[in-house]
JSON list of C-alpha atoms in Angstrom, two decimals:
[
{"chain": "A", "resi": 1, "resn": "MET", "atom": "CA", "xyz": [11.86, -0.55, -16.14]},
{"chain": "A", "resi": 2, "resn": "THR", "atom": "CA", "xyz": [10.18, 1.60, -19.09]},
{"chain": "A", "resi": 3, "resn": "GLN", "atom": "CA", "xyz": [7.62, 4.01, -18.46]},
{"chain": "A", "resi": 4, "resn": "PRO", "atom": "CA", "xyz": [4.43, 2.12, -19.21]},
{"chain": "A", "resi": 5, "resn": "ASP", "atom": "CA", "xyz": [5.76, -0.66, -16.36]},
{"chain": "A", "resi": 6, "resn": "VAL", "atom": "CA", "xyz": [6.40, 2.08, -13.93]},
{"chain": "A", "resi": 7, "resn": "LEU", "atom": "CA", "xyz": [2.53, 3.23, -14.99]},
{"chain": "A", "resi": 8, "resn": "ASP", "atom": "CA", "xyz": [1.17, 0.23, -14.36]},
{"chain": "A", "resi": 9, "resn": "GLN", "atom": "CA", "xyz": [3.29, -0.62, -10.80]},
{"chain": "A", "resi": 10, "resn": "LYS", "atom": "CA", "xyz": [2.16, 2.15, -9.56]},
{"chain": "A", "resi": 11, "resn": "ILE", "atom": "CA", "xyz": [-1.40, 1.75, -10.09]},
{"chain": "A", "resi": 12, "resn": "LEU", "atom": "CA", "xyz": [-1.03, -1.92, -8.88]},
{"chain": "A", "resi": 13, "resn": "ASP", "atom": "CA", "xyz": [0.08, -0.46, -5.54]},
{"chain": "A", "resi": 14, "resn": "GLN", "atom": "CA", "xyz": [-2.45, 2.03, -5.38]},
{"chain": "A", "resi": 15, "resn": "LYS", "atom": "CA", "xyz": [-4.89, -1.01, -5.67]},
{"chain": "A", "resi": 16, "resn": "ILE", "atom": "CA", "xyz": [-3.04, -2.73, -2.91]},
{"chain": "A", "resi": 17, "resn": "LEU", "atom": "CA", "xyz": [-3.20, -0.19, -0.58]},
{"chain": "A", "resi": 18, "resn": "ASP", "atom": "CA", "xyz": [-6.68, 0.69, -1.08]},
{"chain": "A", "resi": 19, "resn": "ARG", "atom": "CA", "xyz": [-7.34, -3.49, -1.12]},
{"chain": "A", "resi": 20, "resn": "ASN", "atom": "CA", "xyz": [-5.40, -2.98, 2.20]},
{"chain": "A", "resi": 21, "resn": "ILE", "atom": "CA", "xyz": [-7.36, -0.38, 3.76]},
{"chain": "A", "resi": 22, "resn": "ARG", "atom": "CA", "xyz": [-10.39, -1.80, 3.25]},
{"chain": "A", "resi": 23, "resn": "GLU", "atom": "CA", "xyz": [-10.10, -5.04, 4.69]},
{"chain": "A", "resi": 24, "resn": "LEU", "atom": "CA", "xyz": [-8.24, -3.27, 7.85]},
{"chain": "A", "resi": 25, "resn": "GLN", "atom": "CA", "xyz": [-11.20, -1.36, 8.38]},
{"chain": "A", "resi": 26, "resn": "GLU", "atom": "CA", "xyz": [-13.80, -4.20, 7.88]},
{"chain": "A", "resi": 27, "resn": "TRP", "atom": "CA", "xyz": [-11.56, -5.67, 10.89]},
{"chain": "A", "resi": 28, "resn": "LEU", "atom": "CA", "xyz": [-12.06, -2.95, 12.81]},
{"chain": "A", "resi": 29, "resn": "ARG", "atom": "CA", "xyz": [-15.63, -3.29, 12.58]},
{"chain": "A", "resi": 30, "resn": "LYS", "atom": "CA", "xyz": [-16.24, -6.47, 13.18]},
{"chain": "A", "resi": 31, "resn": "ALA", "atom": "CA", "xyz": [-13.74, -5.95, 15.94]},
{"chain": "A", "resi": 32, "resn": "TRP", "atom": "CA", "xyz": [-16.12, -3.39, 17.38]},
{"chain": "A", "resi": 33, "resn": "GLN", "atom": "CA", "xyz": [-19.14, -5.70, 17.29]},
{"chain": "A", "resi": 34, "resn": "GLN", "atom": "CA", "xyz": [-17.60, -8.58, 18.96]},
{"chain": "A", "resi": 35, "resn": "LEU", "atom": "CA", "xyz": [-16.50, -6.34, 21.87]},
{"chain": "A", "resi": 36, "resn": "ALA", "atom": "CA", "xyz": [-20.33, -5.35, 22.06]},
{"chain": "A", "resi": 37, "resn": "ASP", "atom": "CA", "xyz": [-20.64, -8.97, 23.15]},
{"chain": "A", "resi": 38, "resn": "PRO", "atom": "CA", "xyz": [-21.70, -9.18, 26.99]},
{"chain": "A", "resi": 39, "resn": "SER", "atom": "CA", "xyz": [-20.06, -12.96, 27.08]},
{"chain": "A", "resi": 40, "resn": "LEU", "atom": "CA", "xyz": [-16.30, -12.19, 26.46]},
{"chain": "A", "resi": 41, "resn": "THR", "atom": "CA", "xyz": [-13.92, -12.61, 29.29]},
{"chain": "A", "resi": 42, "resn": "ALA", "atom": "CA", "xyz": [-11.83, -9.53, 30.79]},
{"chain": "A", "resi": 43, "resn": "PHE", "atom": "CA", "xyz": [-8.74, -10.84, 29.00]},
{"chain": "A", "resi": 44, "resn": "SER", "atom": "CA", "xyz": [-10.27, -11.28, 26.27]},
{"chain": "A", "resi": 45, "resn": "ARG", "atom": "CA", "xyz": [-11.94, -7.71, 25.86]},
{"chain": "A", "resi": 46, "resn": "ARG", "atom": "CA", "xyz": [-7.92, -6.08, 26.51]},
{"chain": "A", "resi": 47, "resn": "GLU", "atom": "CA", "xyz": [-6.61, -8.47, 24.11]},
{"chain": "A", "resi": 48, "resn": "LEU", "atom": "CA", "xyz": [-8.98, -7.54, 21.32]},
{"chain": "A", "resi": 49, "resn": "ARG", "atom": "CA", "xyz": [-8.31, -3.64, 22.17]},
{"chain": "A", "resi": 50, "resn": "ASN", "atom": "CA", "xyz": [-4.67, -4.23, 22.23]},
{"chain": "A", "resi": 51, "resn": "GLN", "atom": "CA", "xyz": [-5.31, -5.73, 18.35]},
{"chain": "A", "resi": 52, "resn": "MET", "atom": "CA", "xyz": [-7.70, -2.91, 17.79]},
{"chain": "A", "resi": 53, "resn": "LYS", "atom": "CA", "xyz": [-4.95, -0.72, 18.24]},
{"chain": "A", "resi": 54, "resn": "GLN", "atom": "CA", "xyz": [-2.56, -2.03, 16.21]},
{"chain": "A", "resi": 55, "resn": "CYS", "atom": "CA", "xyz": [-4.87, -2.37, 13.57]},
{"chain": "A", "resi": 56, "resn": "SER", "atom": "CA", "xyz": [-5.39, 1.21, 13.63]},
{"chain": "A", "resi": 57, "resn": "VAL", "atom": "CA", "xyz": [-1.85, 2.15, 13.71]},
{"chain": "A", "resi": 58, "resn": "ASP", "atom": "CA", "xyz": [-1.49, 0.20, 10.20]},
{"chain": "A", "resi": 59, "resn": "LEU", "atom": "CA", "xyz": [-4.58, 1.53, 9.17]},
{"chain": "A", "resi": 60, "resn": "ARG", "atom": "CA", "xyz": [-3.29, 5.02, 9.74]},
{"chain": "A", "resi": 61, "resn": "THR", "atom": "CA", "xyz": [0.28, 3.69, 7.88]},
{"chain": "A", "resi": 62, "resn": "GLN", "atom": "CA", "xyz": [-1.54, 3.07, 4.97]},
{"chain": "A", "resi": 63, "resn": "LEU", "atom": "CA", "xyz": [-3.69, 6.14, 4.82]},
{"chain": "A", "resi": 64, "resn": "GLN", "atom": "CA", "xyz": [-0.14, 8.09, 5.11]},
{"chain": "A", "resi": 65, "resn": "ALA", "atom": "CA", "xyz": [0.92, 5.88, 1.80]},
{"chain": "A", "resi": 66, "resn": "VAL", "atom": "CA", "xyz": [-1.92, 6.92, -0.07]},
{"chain": "A", "resi": 67, "resn": "GLU", "atom": "CA", "xyz": [-1.69, 10.88, 0.70]},
{"chain": "A", "resi": 68, "resn": "ARG", "atom": "CA", "xyz": [2.16, 10.69, -0.53]},
{"chain": "A", "resi": 69, "resn": "ALA", "atom": "CA", "xyz": [1.46, 8.48, -3.17]},
{"chain": "A", "resi": 70, "resn": "PRO", "atom": "CA", "xyz": [0.68, 10.50, -6.11]},
{"chain": "A", "resi": 71, "resn": "ARG", "atom": "CA", "xyz": [-3.01, 10.34, -7.67]},
{"chain": "A", "resi": 72, "resn": "GLN", "atom": "CA", "xyz": [-3.03, 9.43, -11.65]},
{"chain": "A", "resi": 73, "resn": "PRO", "atom": "CA", "xyz": [-5.95, 10.01, -13.10]},
{"chain": "A", "resi": 74, "resn": "ALA", "atom": "CA", "xyz": [-8.02, 6.73, -14.09]},
{"chain": "A", "resi": 75, "resn": "SER", "atom": "CA", "xyz": [-7.55, 7.77, -17.89]},
{"chain": "A", "resi": 76, "resn": "PRO", "atom": "CA", "xyz": [-5.87, 10.26, -20.14]},
{"chain": "A", "resi": 77, "resn": "ALA", "atom": "CA", "xyz": [-7.74, 13.84, -20.12]},
{"chain": "A", "resi": 78, "resn": "ARG", "atom": "CA", "xyz": [-8.80, 14.39, -23.04]},
{"chain": "A", "resi": 79, "resn": "LYS", "atom": "CA", "xyz": [-8.09, 17.65, -24.72]},
{"chain": "A", "resi": 80, "resn": "PHE", "atom": "CA", "xyz": [-10.82, 19.27, -27.01]},
{"chain": "A", "resi": 81, "resn": "ALA", "atom": "CA", "xyz": [-10.37, 21.72, -29.62]},
{"chain": "A", "resi": 82, "resn": "LYS", "atom": "CA", "xyz": [-12.31, 24.40, -31.32]},
{"chain": "A", "resi": 83, "resn": "PRO", "atom": "CA", "xyz": [-12.96, 22.63, -34.74]},
{"chain": "A", "resi": 84, "resn": "GLU", "atom": "CA", "xyz": [-12.58, 24.99, -37.92]},
{"chain": "A", "resi": 85, "resn": "LEU", "atom": "CA", "xyz": [-16.00, 25.75, -39.34]},
{"chain": "A", "resi": 86, "resn": "ARG", "atom": "CA", "xyz": [-16.53, 26.74, -43.04]},
{"chain": "A", "resi": 87, "resn": "ILE", "atom": "CA", "xyz": [-19.21, 28.64, -44.26]},
{"chain": "A", "resi": 88, "resn": "LEU", "atom": "CA", "xyz": [-20.58, 26.29, -47.71]},
{"chain": "A", "resi": 89, "resn": "ALA", "atom": "CA", "xyz": [-22.64, 28.20, -49.91]}
]
């Protein structure tokens, strides 16, 4: 792959990781709300907690992948040079 292709792939991978993290966080948030439902049976509650544990493991894995991935700046940093000034008479 050429350099722009590699950069595009890294950006795409980062977006996928971010989306996965948001989805897992949202699923856990809803699961906590569902867990508070008094109509859940003991079996359903236990199954939901097991799924939440697995989701937490998946979330932790995704977060570690983000930490390992080097961050690319959104846009290249601008380098400002001191302008040459001339005094006009």
